[in-house]
């Protein structure tokens, strides 16, 4: 980015305003912006929105039903591609990890997971994370900054484009499901998350159904309440422990909102028909994988419509936690099943390319960029 774009408009009368971040705008905001800034009719804003969010346009040149003059003004005043592809890694299981570079040189990741019946994208919401869970690689980074709504939705558009190209899809939106389980704590960036959901769910945009979007959280209780009130997407909770003592040791957030408070928030979360809350439970050898843990989980979850995903731990060098074997995971699942808690041992995807849960942690920033490829 040029230096001038950093200046505030008031700094000098000749300095250009920073480019408008069109991708972060809802359709109403875009219509108003087009009218105020470009002197165009508001419906031009709706056309522009469709180009950006339904067709995934990357340049103003493509927008052939907008006048040349309008496209010229747009290219002078706005930008629409907040992420550029930095790296792509393919796993033997079909998972693809994409690493994106932001305008300010940060690196974030999204993970594409194709399956027979669905194509899921795991989306990041922050650069780094402030939650500091002891077992998670992203947690070691600390929080660098929130992603803007445009940076969140741009991950979806960019991967749609990749899938269209790689797999020959003719529809604009080959992705079917979104999980907010990438880098960061989505509910710690609530306003931007909410706006990105509004865009991603909009009919004039990608039109994702609430049934196909899941937001995962460490358990920021007041924000879970807001998520339930202000959006209609599905909820996943990273529980990871069966006692407060265990959980507070691994997940500092539990010192503020303990398991009882968290489960209370789950009980009052609005549940549409047939829906369940997903509880993620990372099995850590000798920490939370005992039979008693499974029995306690049955007790904790008995009055909540729940589904438990048992996640095999992806070992991160230096963090000191160990994974459990398949047999232990299955025995744990069987205890839950006997207690009438639906549980699944999740298949581990993208482990060979460090794209699996808790492994997204690029050291970004000028000094680290040289060393980044191949991590
Ligand atoms: N901050 C949100 C979104 C991240 S989701 C949340 O915590 O829910 C990432 C999921 O991966 C969480 O369920 C987390 O508990 C899990 N996880 C973190 N590190 C992991 C690791 N090394 N192996 C397996 N799962 C991990």
Short mmCIF file of C-alpha atoms and ligand atoms in Angstrom, two decimals:
data_model
loop_
_atom_site.label_atom_id
_atom_site.label_comp_id
_atom_site.label_asym_id
_atom_site.label_seq_id
_atom_site.Cartn_x
_atom_site.Cartn_y
_atom_site.Cartn_z
CA UNK A 1 0.00 0.00 0.00
CA UNK A 2 1.27 3.48 -0.73
CA UNK A 3 2.20 5.72 2.12
CA UNK A 4 -0.33 8.34 1.22
CA UNK A 5 -3.18 5.97 1.88
CA UNK A 6 -2.20 5.90 5.54
CA UNK A 7 -2.88 9.61 5.95
CA UNK A 8 -6.08 10.87 7.37
CA UNK A 9 -8.17 12.86 4.93
CA UNK A 10 -7.86 15.95 7.10
CA UNK A 11 -4.05 15.88 7.08
CA UNK A 12 -3.89 17.88 3.88
CA UNK A 13 -6.48 18.93 1.40
CA UNK A 14 -4.75 17.11 -1.45
CA UNK A 15 -4.14 13.78 0.25
CA UNK A 16 -6.42 11.08 -1.09
CA UNK A 17 -8.72 9.37 1.39
CA UNK A 18 -7.79 5.79 2.22
CA UNK A 19 -9.48 3.37 -0.14
CA UNK A 20 -12.96 2.41 1.02
CA UNK A 21 -13.24 -1.16 2.28
CA UNK A 22 -16.21 -2.19 0.16
CA UNK A 23 -16.07 -5.85 1.12
CA UNK A 24 -16.87 -5.01 4.73
CA UNK A 25 -20.12 -3.24 3.83
CA UNK A 26 -23.60 -4.69 4.04
CA UNK A 27 -25.82 -4.12 1.04
CA UNK A 28 -27.49 -1.15 2.75
CA UNK A 29 -24.15 0.43 3.56
CA UNK A 30 -22.91 -0.09 0.04
CA UNK A 31 -26.00 1.50 -1.47
CA UNK A 32 -25.55 4.53 0.78
CA UNK A 33 -21.83 4.74 0.01
CA UNK A 34 -22.40 4.60 -3.75
CA UNK A 35 -24.94 7.41 -3.47
CA UNK A 36 -22.89 9.61 -1.17
CA UNK A 37 -19.40 9.04 -2.48
CA UNK A 38 -19.96 8.44 -6.17
CA UNK A 39 -23.20 10.30 -6.73
CA UNK A 40 -24.69 7.17 -8.30
CA UNK A 41 -28.20 5.80 -7.78
CA UNK A 42 -28.42 3.44 -4.79
CA UNK A 43 -29.40 0.43 -6.94
CA UNK A 44 -25.91 0.62 -8.41
CA UNK A 45 -24.72 -0.29 -4.95
CA UNK A 46 -26.89 -3.40 -5.02
CA UNK A 47 -25.40 -4.36 -8.38
CA UNK A 48 -21.93 -3.84 -7.01
CA UNK A 49 -22.78 -5.96 -3.95
CA UNK A 50 -23.89 -8.84 -6.15
CA UNK A 51 -20.68 -8.64 -8.14
CA UNK A 52 -18.63 -8.72 -4.98
CA UNK A 53 -20.46 -11.23 -2.86
CA UNK A 54 -22.39 -13.47 -5.24
CA UNK A 55 -20.08 -13.64 -8.19
CA UNK A 56 -16.89 -13.09 -6.25
CA UNK A 57 -15.51 -10.48 -8.62
CA UNK A 58 -11.88 -9.60 -8.10
CA UNK A 59 -11.71 -6.47 -10.18
CA UNK A 60 -13.97 -3.59 -11.15
CA UNK A 61 -13.23 -4.28 -14.84
CA UNK A 62 -15.36 -7.40 -14.71
CA UNK A 63 -18.44 -5.43 -13.71
CA UNK A 64 -19.58 -4.81 -17.23
CA UNK A 65 -23.09 -3.64 -16.35
CA UNK A 66 -21.67 -0.69 -14.45
CA UNK A 67 -20.68 2.35 -16.49
CA UNK A 68 -17.04 2.89 -17.33
CA UNK A 69 -17.13 6.15 -15.42
CA UNK A 70 -18.42 4.45 -12.30
CA UNK A 71 -15.81 1.70 -12.56
CA UNK A 72 -13.15 4.37 -12.93
CA UNK A 73 -14.34 6.16 -9.80
CA UNK A 74 -14.48 2.85 -7.94
CA UNK A 75 -10.93 1.96 -8.80
CA UNK A 76 -9.77 5.35 -7.54
CA UNK A 77 -11.64 5.30 -4.27
CA UNK A 78 -12.08 1.72 -3.19
CA UNK A 79 -10.48 -1.65 -2.89
CA UNK A 80 -12.02 -5.08 -3.04
CA UNK A 81 -9.24 -7.63 -2.64
CA UNK A 82 -8.02 -7.47 0.96
CA UNK A 83 -6.19 -10.82 0.83
CA UNK A 84 -3.59 -12.17 -1.52
CA UNK A 85 -2.60 -15.81 -1.70
CA UNK A 86 0.68 -16.42 0.03
CA UNK A 87 0.87 -20.21 0.12
CA UNK A 88 -1.20 -23.28 -0.63
CA UNK A 89 -0.54 -26.73 0.82
CA UNK A 90 -2.34 -29.93 -0.17
CA UNK A 91 -2.82 -32.84 2.17
CA UNK A 92 -2.95 -36.46 0.98
CA UNK A 93 -6.57 -36.53 2.24
CA UNK A 94 -7.71 -33.73 -0.06
CA UNK A 95 -7.60 -30.97 2.56
CA UNK A 96 -6.04 -27.75 1.30
CA UNK A 97 -4.60 -25.10 3.58
CA UNK A 98 -4.49 -21.60 2.17
CA UNK A 99 -2.39 -18.89 3.66
CA UNK A 100 -3.34 -15.31 2.90
CA UNK A 101 -1.47 -12.09 3.27
CA UNK A 102 -3.40 -9.05 4.45
CA UNK A 103 -2.79 -5.47 3.35
CA UNK A 104 -0.66 -4.84 6.38
CA UNK A 105 1.45 -7.94 5.84
CA UNK A 106 -0.21 -10.27 8.33
CA UNK A 107 -0.65 -13.94 7.52
CA UNK A 108 -3.85 -15.85 8.17
CA UNK A 109 -5.11 -19.26 7.12
CA UNK A 110 -8.24 -21.00 5.91
CA UNK A 111 -8.65 -24.74 5.54
CA UNK A 112 -10.71 -26.33 2.75
CA UNK A 113 -12.12 -29.76 3.54
CA UNK A 114 -13.94 -31.48 0.69
CA UNK A 115 -16.09 -34.54 1.38
CA UNK A 116 -18.53 -36.51 -0.70
CA UNK A 117 -21.60 -34.67 0.44
CA UNK A 118 -20.19 -31.27 1.35
CA UNK A 119 -17.40 -28.79 0.86
CA UNK A 120 -16.48 -27.09 4.09
CA UNK A 121 -14.27 -24.11 4.73
CA UNK A 122 -12.72 -23.45 8.12
CA UNK A 123 -12.46 -19.68 8.46
CA UNK A 124 -10.21 -17.47 10.62
CA UNK A 125 -11.53 -14.46 12.50
CA UNK A 126 -8.43 -12.96 14.11
CA UNK A 127 -4.71 -12.70 13.50
CA UNK A 128 -3.47 -14.76 16.44
CA UNK A 129 -5.68 -15.23 19.49
CA UNK A 130 -5.90 -13.81 22.99
CA UNK A 131 -7.41 -16.88 24.66
CA UNK A 132 -4.08 -18.60 25.38
CA UNK A 133 -5.34 -22.18 25.57
CA UNK A 134 -2.33 -24.20 26.68
CA UNK A 135 -2.61 -26.89 24.00
CA UNK A 136 -3.24 -24.66 20.98
CA UNK A 137 -0.60 -23.35 18.62
CA UNK A 138 -2.55 -20.23 17.64
CA UNK A 139 -2.78 -19.42 21.34
CA UNK A 140 0.99 -19.08 21.56
CA UNK A 141 0.88 -16.10 19.19
CA UNK A 142 -1.18 -13.77 21.30
CA UNK A 143 -3.68 -11.51 19.58
CA UNK A 144 -2.28 -9.34 16.79
CA UNK A 145 -5.52 -7.87 15.56
CA UNK A 146 -9.11 -8.57 14.61
CA UNK A 147 -9.97 -9.39 11.03
CA UNK A 148 -12.38 -7.00 9.35
CA UNK A 149 -15.70 -8.33 8.03
CA UNK A 150 -14.22 -7.99 4.53
CA UNK A 151 -11.19 -10.08 5.47
CA UNK A 152 -13.47 -12.76 6.87
CA UNK A 153 -15.73 -12.94 3.82
CA UNK A 154 -12.77 -12.63 1.43
CA UNK A 155 -11.52 -16.03 2.66
CA UNK A 156 -14.80 -17.56 1.51
CA UNK A 157 -14.80 -15.79 -1.87
CA UNK A 158 -11.18 -16.68 -2.53
CA UNK A 159 -11.67 -20.37 -1.80
CA UNK A 160 -14.86 -20.46 -3.88
CA UNK A 161 -12.74 -19.15 -6.74
CA UNK A 162 -10.05 -21.75 -6.13
CA UNK A 163 -12.56 -24.61 -6.03
CA UNK A 164 -14.28 -23.36 -9.18
CA UNK A 165 -10.98 -23.36 -10.96
CA UNK A 166 -9.56 -26.61 -9.54
CA UNK A 167 -12.69 -28.70 -9.72
CA UNK A 168 -14.43 -27.13 -12.70
CA UNK A 169 -17.52 -25.99 -10.83
CA UNK A 170 -19.86 -23.79 -12.74
CA UNK A 171 -21.75 -22.32 -9.85
CA UNK A 172 -20.27 -19.28 -8.16
CA UNK A 173 -20.47 -20.90 -4.76
CA UNK A 174 -19.16 -24.46 -4.62
CA UNK A 175 -18.58 -24.22 -0.85
CA UNK A 176 -21.53 -25.61 1.08
CA UNK A 177 -20.55 -25.26 4.75
CA UNK A 178 -18.64 -22.79 6.87
CA UNK A 179 -17.09 -23.42 10.25
CA UNK A 180 -15.64 -20.55 12.24
CA UNK A 181 -12.90 -22.69 13.73
CA UNK A 182 -9.75 -21.25 12.23
CA UNK A 183 -7.35 -18.84 13.86
CA UNK A 184 -8.79 -16.67 16.60
CA UNK A 185 -11.79 -16.60 18.91
CA UNK A 186 -14.82 -15.59 16.81
CA UNK A 187 -16.80 -14.23 19.76
CA UNK A 188 -13.88 -12.04 20.78
CA UNK A 189 -14.39 -10.24 17.45
CA UNK A 190 -18.16 -10.27 17.70
CA UNK A 191 -19.16 -7.17 15.73
CA UNK A 192 -17.05 -8.09 12.72
CA UNK A 193 -18.15 -11.71 12.95
CA UNK A 194 -21.78 -10.64 13.00
CA UNK A 195 -21.37 -8.41 9.99
CA UNK A 196 -19.53 -11.09 8.05
CA UNK A 197 -22.40 -13.49 8.81
CA UNK A 198 -24.94 -10.95 7.60
CA UNK A 199 -23.03 -10.68 4.32
CA UNK A 200 -22.42 -14.42 3.93
CA UNK A 201 -26.07 -15.23 4.64
CA UNK A 202 -27.53 -12.49 2.45
CA UNK A 203 -29.64 -13.50 -0.50
CA UNK A 204 -27.98 -10.93 -2.73
CA UNK A 205 -24.64 -12.40 -1.66
CA UNK A 206 -23.43 -15.98 -1.16
CA UNK A 207 -26.70 -16.91 0.54
CA UNK A 208 -25.38 -19.49 2.99
CA UNK A 209 -28.08 -21.07 5.14
CA UNK A 210 -27.86 -20.77 8.92
CA UNK A 211 -28.01 -24.56 8.96
CA UNK A 212 -24.64 -24.70 7.26
CA UNK A 213 -22.71 -22.27 9.44
CA UNK A 214 -21.17 -23.15 12.80
CA UNK A 215 -19.42 -20.73 15.13
CA UNK A 216 -17.06 -22.31 17.66
CA UNK A 217 -16.09 -20.65 20.92
CA UNK A 218 -13.93 -21.21 23.99
CA UNK A 219 -16.93 -20.03 26.01
CA UNK A 220 -17.26 -16.25 26.23
CA UNK A 221 -20.59 -16.47 28.03
CA UNK A 222 -22.07 -12.99 27.42
CA UNK A 223 -21.16 -13.26 23.75
CA UNK A 224 -22.81 -16.69 23.46
CA UNK A 225 -25.99 -14.99 24.62
CA UNK A 226 -25.56 -12.30 21.98
CA UNK A 227 -24.82 -14.85 19.28
CA UNK A 228 -28.09 -16.56 20.13
CA UNK A 229 -30.04 -13.31 20.16
CA UNK A 230 -28.50 -11.57 17.19
CA UNK A 231 -27.75 -14.38 14.75
CA UNK A 232 -29.25 -17.74 13.82
CA UNK A 233 -26.15 -19.84 13.21
CA UNK A 234 -25.16 -23.04 14.99
CA UNK A 235 -23.06 -23.12 18.10
CA UNK A 236 -20.03 -25.24 18.98
CA UNK A 237 -18.31 -25.13 22.35
CA UNK A 238 -14.70 -26.13 22.92
CA UNK A 239 -15.28 -27.87 26.24
CA UNK A 240 -12.14 -30.00 26.46
CA UNK A 241 -12.49 -30.87 30.15
CA UNK A 242 -14.88 -32.44 32.63
CA UNK A 243 -13.93 -30.44 35.75
CA UNK A 244 -13.26 -26.76 36.40
CA UNK A 245 -9.90 -27.60 37.85
CA UNK A 246 -8.81 -29.28 34.61
CA UNK A 247 -10.39 -26.70 32.38
CA UNK A 248 -9.00 -23.66 34.17
CA UNK A 249 -5.53 -25.10 33.89
CA UNK A 250 -5.78 -25.50 30.12
CA UNK A 251 -8.16 -22.72 29.17
CA UNK A 252 -7.73 -19.47 31.10
CA UNK A 253 -11.20 -18.32 30.02
CA UNK A 254 -12.65 -20.87 32.46
CA UNK A 255 -11.41 -18.79 35.41
CA UNK A 256 -13.87 -16.12 34.34
CA UNK A 257 -16.78 -18.26 33.16
CA UNK A 258 -16.68 -21.74 34.60
CA UNK A 259 -18.30 -24.88 33.26
CA UNK A 260 -21.57 -24.26 35.11
CA UNK A 261 -21.88 -20.74 33.68
CA UNK A 262 -20.97 -22.01 30.23
CA UNK A 263 -23.52 -24.80 30.29
CA UNK A 264 -26.18 -22.40 31.58
CA UNK A 265 -25.56 -20.24 28.53
CA UNK A 266 -25.92 -23.36 26.38
CA UNK A 267 -29.22 -24.26 28.03
CA UNK A 268 -30.67 -20.87 27.18
CA UNK A 269 -29.22 -20.73 23.67
CA UNK A 270 -32.16 -20.65 21.23
CA UNK A 271 -32.41 -24.06 19.62
CA UNK A 272 -34.18 -24.52 16.36
CA UNK A 273 -35.95 -27.78 15.81
CA UNK A 274 -33.71 -30.79 15.84
CA UNK A 275 -30.63 -28.77 16.49
CA UNK A 276 -27.93 -29.68 18.92
CA UNK A 277 -24.96 -27.90 20.32
CA UNK A 278 -21.66 -29.43 19.34
CA UNK A 279 -19.18 -29.90 22.15
CA UNK A 280 -15.62 -30.29 21.03
CA UNK A 281 -13.46 -32.33 23.31
CA UNK A 282 -9.77 -32.66 22.50
CA UNK A 283 -8.49 -35.87 24.05
CA UNK A 284 -5.24 -35.28 25.90
CA UNK A 285 -3.37 -38.24 27.26
CA UNK A 286 -3.40 -38.40 31.05
CA UNK A 287 -5.18 -35.03 31.29
CA UNK A 288 -8.84 -35.45 30.34
CA UNK A 289 -9.10 -38.92 28.82
CA UNK A 290 -10.01 -41.12 31.81
CA UNK A 291 -13.19 -43.15 32.08
CA UNK A 292 -14.26 -40.85 34.93
CA UNK A 293 -14.02 -37.88 32.57
CA UNK A 294 -16.41 -39.57 30.18
CA UNK A 295 -18.82 -40.35 33.03
CA UNK A 296 -18.67 -36.75 34.27
CA UNK A 297 -19.34 -35.50 30.73
CA UNK A 298 -22.47 -37.62 30.59
CA UNK A 299 -23.65 -35.94 33.80
CA UNK A 300 -22.77 -32.44 32.58
CA UNK A 301 -24.53 -32.80 29.25
CA UNK A 302 -27.54 -34.87 30.26
CA UNK A 303 -30.09 -32.06 29.94
CA UNK A 304 -28.61 -30.34 26.88
CA UNK A 305 -29.29 -31.37 23.27
CA UNK A 306 -25.65 -32.16 22.58
CA UNK A 307 -23.32 -33.88 20.23
CA UNK A 308 -19.74 -34.48 21.29
CA UNK A 309 -16.90 -34.39 18.79
CA UNK A 310 -13.89 -36.17 20.19
CA UNK A 311 -10.88 -34.62 18.54
CA UNK A 312 -7.61 -36.50 18.44
CA UNK A 313 -4.99 -34.07 19.69
CA UNK A 314 -2.59 -32.77 17.10
CA UNK A 315 0.69 -32.61 18.90
CA UNK A 316 2.48 -29.31 18.75
CA UNK A 317 6.16 -29.35 19.53
CA UNK A 318 6.96 -27.63 22.77
CA UNK A 319 3.44 -27.51 24.23
CA UNK A 320 3.87 -30.76 26.16
CA UNK A 321 0.53 -32.46 25.53
CA UNK A 322 0.18 -35.95 24.09
CA UNK A 323 -2.46 -37.48 21.91
CA UNK A 324 -4.41 -40.61 22.86
CA UNK A 325 -4.57 -43.75 20.72
CA UNK A 326 -7.58 -44.75 18.67
CA UNK A 327 -8.63 -47.39 21.17
CA UNK A 328 -8.82 -44.91 24.05
CA UNK A 329 -10.82 -42.50 21.90
CA UNK A 330 -13.28 -45.25 21.00
CA UNK A 331 -13.60 -46.45 24.59
CA UNK A 332 -14.28 -42.86 25.66
CA UNK A 333 -16.90 -42.53 22.96
CA UNK A 334 -18.55 -45.78 24.03
CA UNK A 335 -18.99 -44.54 27.61
CA UNK A 336 -20.67 -41.40 26.29
CA UNK A 337 -22.89 -43.46 24.02
CA UNK A 338 -23.92 -45.70 26.91
CA UNK A 339 -24.89 -42.52 28.76
CA UNK A 340 -27.02 -41.48 25.74
CA UNK A 341 -24.68 -38.71 24.64
CA UNK A 342 -24.09 -38.83 20.90
CA UNK A 343 -20.36 -38.84 20.34
CA UNK A 344 -18.11 -39.12 17.33
CA UNK A 345 -14.40 -39.56 17.01
CA UNK A 346 -13.51 -36.95 14.48
CA UNK A 347 -11.31 -37.85 11.59
CA UNK A 348 -8.15 -35.90 11.60
CA UNK A 349 -7.73 -33.91 8.47
CA UNK A 350 -4.74 -32.17 7.01
CA UNK A 351 -2.36 -33.30 9.72
CA UNK A 352 0.50 -33.76 7.26
CA UNK A 353 0.35 -30.09 6.33
CA UNK A 354 -0.28 -28.73 9.84
CA UNK A 355 -3.77 -27.70 8.81
CA UNK A 356 -5.50 -29.64 11.57
CA UNK A 357 -7.24 -28.16 14.61
CA UNK A 358 -4.98 -26.09 16.78
CA UNK A 359 -2.11 -26.07 14.31
CA UNK A 360 -2.79 -22.81 12.56
CA UNK A 361 -0.08 -20.51 13.73
CA UNK A 362 2.01 -18.76 11.21
CA UNK A 363 4.58 -16.46 12.57
CA UNK A 364 3.67 -13.44 10.59
CA UNK A 365 5.36 -10.08 10.38
CA UNK A 366 8.35 -8.82 8.43
CA UNK A 367 11.01 -10.75 10.31
CA UNK A 368 9.24 -14.07 10.04
CA UNK A 369 8.14 -14.02 6.44
CA UNK A 370 11.37 -15.43 5.06
CA UNK A 371 11.20 -18.47 7.27
CA UNK A 372 7.53 -19.13 6.74
CA UNK A 373 7.34 -21.41 3.66
CA UNK A 374 7.47 -25.06 4.53
CA UNK A 375 6.24 -24.68 8.07
N1 LIG B 1 -11.43 -20.16 19.45
C1 LIG B 1 -12.47 -21.00 18.93
C2 LIG B 1 -12.25 -21.36 17.50
C3 LIG B 1 -11.05 -22.25 17.27
S1 LIG B 1 -11.67 -23.82 17.02
C4 LIG B 1 -12.63 -22.21 19.82
O1 LIG B 1 -11.78 -22.44 20.66
O2 LIG B 1 -13.62 -22.91 19.69
C5 LIG B 1 -10.35 -24.78 17.23
C6 LIG B 1 -10.72 -26.11 17.88
O3 LIG B 1 -9.55 -26.90 17.88
C7 LIG B 1 -11.12 -25.95 19.34
O4 LIG B 1 -12.14 -26.87 19.66
C8 LIG B 1 -9.86 -26.34 20.09
O5 LIG B 1 -10.16 -26.86 21.35
C9 LIG B 1 -9.28 -27.36 19.17
N2 LIG B 1 -7.83 -27.47 19.26
C10 LIG B 1 -6.94 -26.52 19.60
N3 LIG B 1 -5.70 -27.02 19.54
C11 LIG B 1 -5.81 -28.29 19.14
C12 LIG B 1 -4.87 -29.32 18.85
N4 LIG B 1 -3.58 -29.09 18.95
N5 LIG B 1 -5.34 -30.51 18.45
C13 LIG B 1 -6.65 -30.72 18.28
N6 LIG B 1 -7.58 -29.78 18.51
C14 LIG B 1 -7.16 -28.59 18.94
#
